[in-house]
Amino acid sequence: EPEVTQTPSHQVTQMGQEVILRCVPISNHLYFYWYRQILGQKVEFLVSFYNNEISEKSEIFDDQFSVERPDGSNFTLKIRSTKLEDSAMYFCASGLLQPQHFGDGTRLSIL
Amino acid sequence: TQLLEQSPQFLSIQEGENLTVYCNSSSVFSSLQWYRQEPGEGPVLLVTVVTGGEVKKLKRLTFQFGDARKDSSLHITAAQPGDTGLYLCAGASGNQFYFGTGTSLTVIP
């Protein structure tokens, strides 16, 4: 069964550094999403992406985040100037309409 | 931000018992999804409900979307240890999907 793959599985970064999280969505899916889940909190929507542009974004997205689909397969999330509170699991998802398949996430630890 | 409250937050039951998890909001959603998430993994989609009043069954799991499309329930019949996990509802509004607070279910053999 096709799956969404995310790399790396764990990223440790110094505060203030930029981080790029990578995702390979399922190939025939049209919508791509990034979510984050801070430990003990609920899954939080960050952005949805369709037809090579952002479809919807959360209130916090523009502060620090950007997304790209640099080629036909990868979908990346860039976090600028990381803060301690950015430590979380970051999930990529893809689907034909709704987020049908999630990756196993990247655990981001900011030191 | 649209809030989806799930109840109960934690549930521990014996194998063979029935249970219901609720997902409530004051907002109307165009569709609602239920996911199950296990530790260290991403959420896995169980079902999508679209129409108010819709009922869907997935083996021992029954999902219902409220008539007003503001709430939903998940009923599990004869729970098994393999049902243990975090159950999440998520409501769609536009192309945003708002996740609920989650229900952590433990089924004791």
CSV table of C-alpha atoms in Angstrom, one decimal:
chain,number,residue,atom,x,y,z
A,1,GLU,CA,0.0,0.0,0.0
A,2,PRO,CA,1.4,3.4,-0.9
A,3,GLU,CA,2.4,5.6,2.0
A,4,VAL,CA,3.6,9.1,2.9
A,5,THR,CA,7.2,9.1,3.9
A,6,GLN,CA,8.9,11.8,6.0
A,7,THR,CA,12.5,12.5,6.6
A,8,PRO,CA,14.3,12.8,8.9
A,9,SER,CA,12.5,10.9,11.6
A,10,HIS,CA,14.2,13.0,14.3
A,11,GLN,CA,15.9,16.4,13.9
A,12,VAL,CA,17.8,18.2,16.6
A,13,THR,CA,18.6,21.8,16.0
A,14,GLN,CA,19.9,24.8,17.9
A,15,MET,CA,17.5,27.6,18.6
A,16,GLY,CA,17.6,30.3,15.9
A,17,GLN,CA,18.5,27.9,13.2
A,18,GLU,CA,16.5,27.2,10.1
A,19,VAL,CA,15.1,23.7,9.6
A,20,ILE,CA,13.7,21.9,6.5
A,21,LEU,CA,11.4,19.0,6.9
A,22,ARG,CA,10.8,16.7,4.0
A,23,CYS,CA,7.8,14.7,2.8
A,24,VAL,CA,7.1,12.5,-0.1
A,25,PRO,CA,3.3,12.4,-0.5
A,26,ILE,CA,1.4,9.6,-2.3
A,27,SER,CA,1.9,10.2,-6.0
A,28,ASN,CA,-1.7,10.5,-7.2
A,29,HIS,CA,-2.8,12.7,-4.4
A,30,LEU,CA,-3.8,16.3,-5.0
A,31,TYR,CA,-3.8,17.9,-1.6
A,32,PHE,CA,-0.9,18.1,0.8
A,33,TYR,CA,-0.9,19.2,4.4
A,34,TRP,CA,1.5,19.9,7.2
A,35,TYR,CA,0.4,19.6,10.9
A,36,ARG,CA,2.2,19.7,14.1
A,37,GLN,CA,1.6,18.1,17.4
A,38,ILE,CA,3.3,19.5,20.5
A,39,LEU,CA,3.7,16.9,23.2
A,40,GLY,CA,0.4,16.4,25.1
A,41,GLN,CA,-1.5,18.7,22.8
A,42,LYS,CA,-3.8,18.2,19.9
A,43,VAL,CA,-2.9,17.9,16.3
A,44,GLU,CA,-2.7,21.5,14.9
A,45,PHE,CA,-3.2,22.5,11.3
A,46,LEU,CA,-0.4,24.5,9.7
A,47,VAL,CA,-1.1,24.6,5.9
A,48,SER,CA,-2.7,22.9,3.0
A,49,PHE,CA,-1.3,23.0,-0.5
A,50,TYR,CA,-3.1,22.3,-3.8
A,51,ASN,CA,-2.1,22.9,-7.4
A,52,ASN,CA,1.3,24.1,-6.5
A,53,GLU,CA,0.1,26.8,-4.2
A,54,ILE,CA,-1.0,27.3,-0.6
A,55,SER,CA,-4.8,26.6,-0.3
A,56,GLU,CA,-5.3,27.5,3.4
A,57,LYS,CA,-2.9,28.4,6.2
A,58,SER,CA,-3.2,28.8,9.9
A,59,GLU,CA,-2.8,32.1,11.8
A,60,ILE,CA,0.7,31.2,12.9
A,61,PHE,CA,1.9,30.0,9.5
A,62,ASP,CA,3.3,33.3,8.1
A,63,ASP,CA,5.3,34.0,11.2
A,64,GLN,CA,7.9,31.3,10.6
A,65,PHE,CA,6.9,28.8,8.1
A,66,SER,CA,7.0,28.3,4.3
A,67,VAL,CA,6.3,25.3,2.0
A,68,GLU,CA,7.6,24.3,-1.3
A,69,ARG,CA,7.1,21.5,-3.8
A,70,PRO,CA,10.5,21.8,-5.5
A,71,ASP,CA,9.9,18.8,-7.8
A,72,GLY,CA,7.1,16.4,-8.7
A,73,SER,CA,7.5,14.3,-5.5
A,74,ASN,CA,8.9,16.2,-2.5
A,75,PHE,CA,6.9,18.6,-0.3
A,76,THR,CA,8.9,20.6,2.2
A,77,LEU,CA,8.2,22.6,5.3
A,78,LYS,CA,10.8,25.3,6.2
A,79,ILE,CA,10.8,26.7,9.7
A,80,ARG,CA,12.8,29.9,10.0
A,81,SER,CA,14.6,31.0,13.2
A,82,THR,CA,13.4,28.1,15.3
A,83,LYS,CA,12.3,28.6,18.9
A,84,LEU,CA,12.2,26.3,21.9
A,85,GLU,CA,8.4,26.0,21.6
A,86,ASP,CA,8.7,24.7,18.0
A,87,SER,CA,9.7,21.4,19.5
A,88,ALA,CA,7.0,19.0,18.3
A,89,MET,CA,6.1,16.2,16.0
A,90,TYR,CA,5.5,17.5,12.5
A,91,PHE,CA,3.2,15.4,10.3
A,92,CYS,CA,2.8,15.6,6.6
A,93,ALA,CA,-0.4,14.3,5.0
A,94,SER,CA,-1.8,13.9,1.5
A,95,GLY,CA,-5.1,13.0,0.0
A,96,LEU,CA,-7.5,13.4,-2.9
A,97,LEU,CA,-9.4,15.9,-0.9
A,98,GLN,CA,-9.1,15.4,2.8
A,99,PRO,CA,-5.9,14.3,4.6
A,100,GLN,CA,-6.3,10.6,4.0
A,101,HIS,CA,-2.8,9.4,4.7
A,102,PHE,CA,-0.3,10.7,7.3
A,103,GLY,CA,3.4,10.1,7.5
A,104,ASP,CA,4.9,8.9,10.7
A,105,GLY,CA,6.2,12.4,11.4
A,106,THR,CA,9.4,14.1,12.1
A,107,ARG,CA,10.3,14.7,15.8
A,108,LEU,CA,11.8,18.2,16.0
A,109,SER,CA,13.8,19.0,19.1
A,110,ILE,CA,15.0,22.6,19.6
A,111,LEU,CA,17.9,23.0,22.0
B,1,THR,CA,-9.9,28.5,15.3
B,2,GLN,CA,-12.8,26.1,15.5
B,3,LEU,CA,-12.8,23.9,18.5
B,4,LEU,CA,-13.7,20.2,18.5
B,5,GLU,CA,-14.1,18.8,22.0
B,6,GLN,CA,-13.9,15.1,22.5
B,7,SER,CA,-15.2,13.2,25.5
B,8,PRO,CA,-14.1,11.4,27.4
B,9,GLN,CA,-10.5,12.4,27.3
B,10,PHE,CA,-9.4,9.0,28.7
B,11,LEU,CA,-11.2,5.7,28.7
B,12,SER,CA,-10.1,2.4,30.2
B,13,ILE,CA,-12.4,-0.6,29.7
B,14,GLN,CA,-12.4,-4.4,29.8
B,15,GLU,CA,-12.3,-6.5,26.7
B,16,GLY,CA,-15.8,-7.2,25.4
B,17,GLU,CA,-17.4,-4.0,26.7
B,18,ASN,CA,-19.0,-1.4,24.5
B,19,LEU,CA,-18.1,2.3,24.4
B,20,THR,CA,-19.0,5.6,22.8
B,21,VAL,CA,-16.7,8.5,22.1
B,22,TYR,CA,-18.1,11.9,21.4
B,23,CYS,CA,-16.9,14.8,19.3
B,24,ASN,CA,-18.7,18.1,19.7
B,25,SER,CA,-18.4,21.6,18.3
B,26,SER,CA,-20.5,24.7,18.0
B,27,SER,CA,-19.3,25.0,14.4
B,28,VAL,CA,-20.7,23.4,11.3
B,29,PHE,CA,-18.4,21.2,9.3
B,30,SER,CA,-18.7,20.1,5.6
B,31,SER,CA,-17.3,16.7,6.6
B,32,LEU,CA,-15.8,15.0,9.6
B,33,GLN,CA,-13.1,12.4,9.8
B,34,TRP,CA,-12.2,9.9,12.5
B,35,TYR,CA,-8.6,8.8,12.9
B,36,ARG,CA,-6.7,6.5,15.2
B,37,GLN,CA,-3.2,7.3,16.2
B,38,GLU,CA,-0.7,4.9,17.9
B,39,PRO,CA,2.4,6.1,19.7
B,40,GLY,CA,5.2,7.2,17.4
B,41,GLU,CA,3.0,7.1,14.3
B,42,GLY,CA,0.8,9.4,12.3
B,43,PRO,CA,-3.0,9.4,12.5
B,44,VAL,CA,-4.6,6.7,10.4
B,45,LEU,CA,-7.9,7.6,8.7
B,46,LEU,CA,-10.8,5.4,9.7
B,47,VAL,CA,-13.8,7.1,8.1
B,48,THR,CA,-15.2,10.3,6.6
B,49,VAL,CA,-18.8,11.3,7.1
B,50,VAL,CA,-20.3,14.0,5.0
B,51,THR,CA,-24.1,14.1,5.3
B,52,GLY,CA,-25.9,15.2,8.4
B,53,GLY,CA,-27.3,12.1,10.1
B,54,GLU,CA,-25.1,9.8,8.2
B,55,VAL,CA,-24.1,6.5,9.8
B,56,LYS,CA,-21.1,4.4,8.7
B,57,LYS,CA,-20.0,1.1,10.0
B,58,LEU,CA,-16.5,-0.4,9.9
B,59,LYS,CA,-16.7,-3.9,11.4
B,60,ARG,CA,-17.3,-3.3,15.1
B,61,LEU,CA,-17.0,0.5,14.8
B,62,THR,CA,-20.1,2.7,14.1
B,63,PHE,CA,-19.7,6.4,13.2
B,64,GLN,CA,-22.5,8.9,13.2
B,65,PHE,CA,-22.5,12.5,12.0
B,66,GLY,CA,-25.0,14.7,13.8
B,67,ASP,CA,-28.0,16.1,11.9
B,68,ALA,CA,-26.6,19.6,12.1
B,69,ARG,CA,-23.1,18.5,11.1
B,70,LYS,CA,-21.7,19.9,14.4
B,71,ASP,CA,-21.0,16.7,16.2
B,72,SER,CA,-20.2,13.1,15.8
B,73,SER,CA,-19.9,9.9,17.7
B,74,LEU,CA,-17.9,6.7,17.5
B,75,HIS,CA,-19.3,3.6,19.0
B,76,ILE,CA,-17.2,0.4,19.5
B,77,THR,CA,-18.9,-2.9,20.1
B,78,ALA,CA,-17.2,-5.7,22.0
B,79,ALA,CA,-13.9,-3.8,22.4
B,80,GLN,CA,-10.7,-5.7,21.9
B,81,PRO,CA,-7.1,-5.0,23.1
B,82,GLY,CA,-6.2,-4.1,19.5
B,83,ASP,CA,-8.6,-1.2,19.6
B,84,THR,CA,-6.3,0.5,22.1
B,85,GLY,CA,-5.1,3.9,20.8
B,86,LEU,CA,-5.8,7.6,20.5
B,87,TYR,CA,-9.0,8.4,18.6
B,88,LEU,CA,-9.1,11.7,16.9
B,89,CYS,CA,-12.0,13.5,15.2
B,90,ALA,CA,-11.3,16.2,12.6
B,91,GLY,CA,-13.8,18.6,11.1
B,92,ALA,CA,-13.4,20.2,7.6
B,93,SER,CA,-14.1,23.8,7.0
B,94,GLY,CA,-12.9,25.0,3.6
B,95,ASN,CA,-9.6,23.2,3.1
B,96,GLN,CA,-8.7,23.4,6.8
B,97,PHE,CA,-9.1,20.3,9.0
B,98,TYR,CA,-9.4,21.0,12.7
B,99,PHE,CA,-8.5,18.2,15.0
B,100,GLY,CA,-10.3,17.4,18.2
B,101,THR,CA,-8.7,17.0,21.6
B,102,GLY,CA,-8.5,13.2,21.3
B,103,THR,CA,-9.7,10.3,23.3
B,104,SER,CA,-7.1,7.8,24.6
B,105,LEU,CA,-8.7,4.4,24.8
B,106,THR,CA,-7.2,1.4,26.7
B,107,VAL,CA,-8.8,-2.0,26.4
B,108,ILE,CA,-7.7,-4.3,29.1
B,109,PRO,CA,-7.5,-8.0,28.2
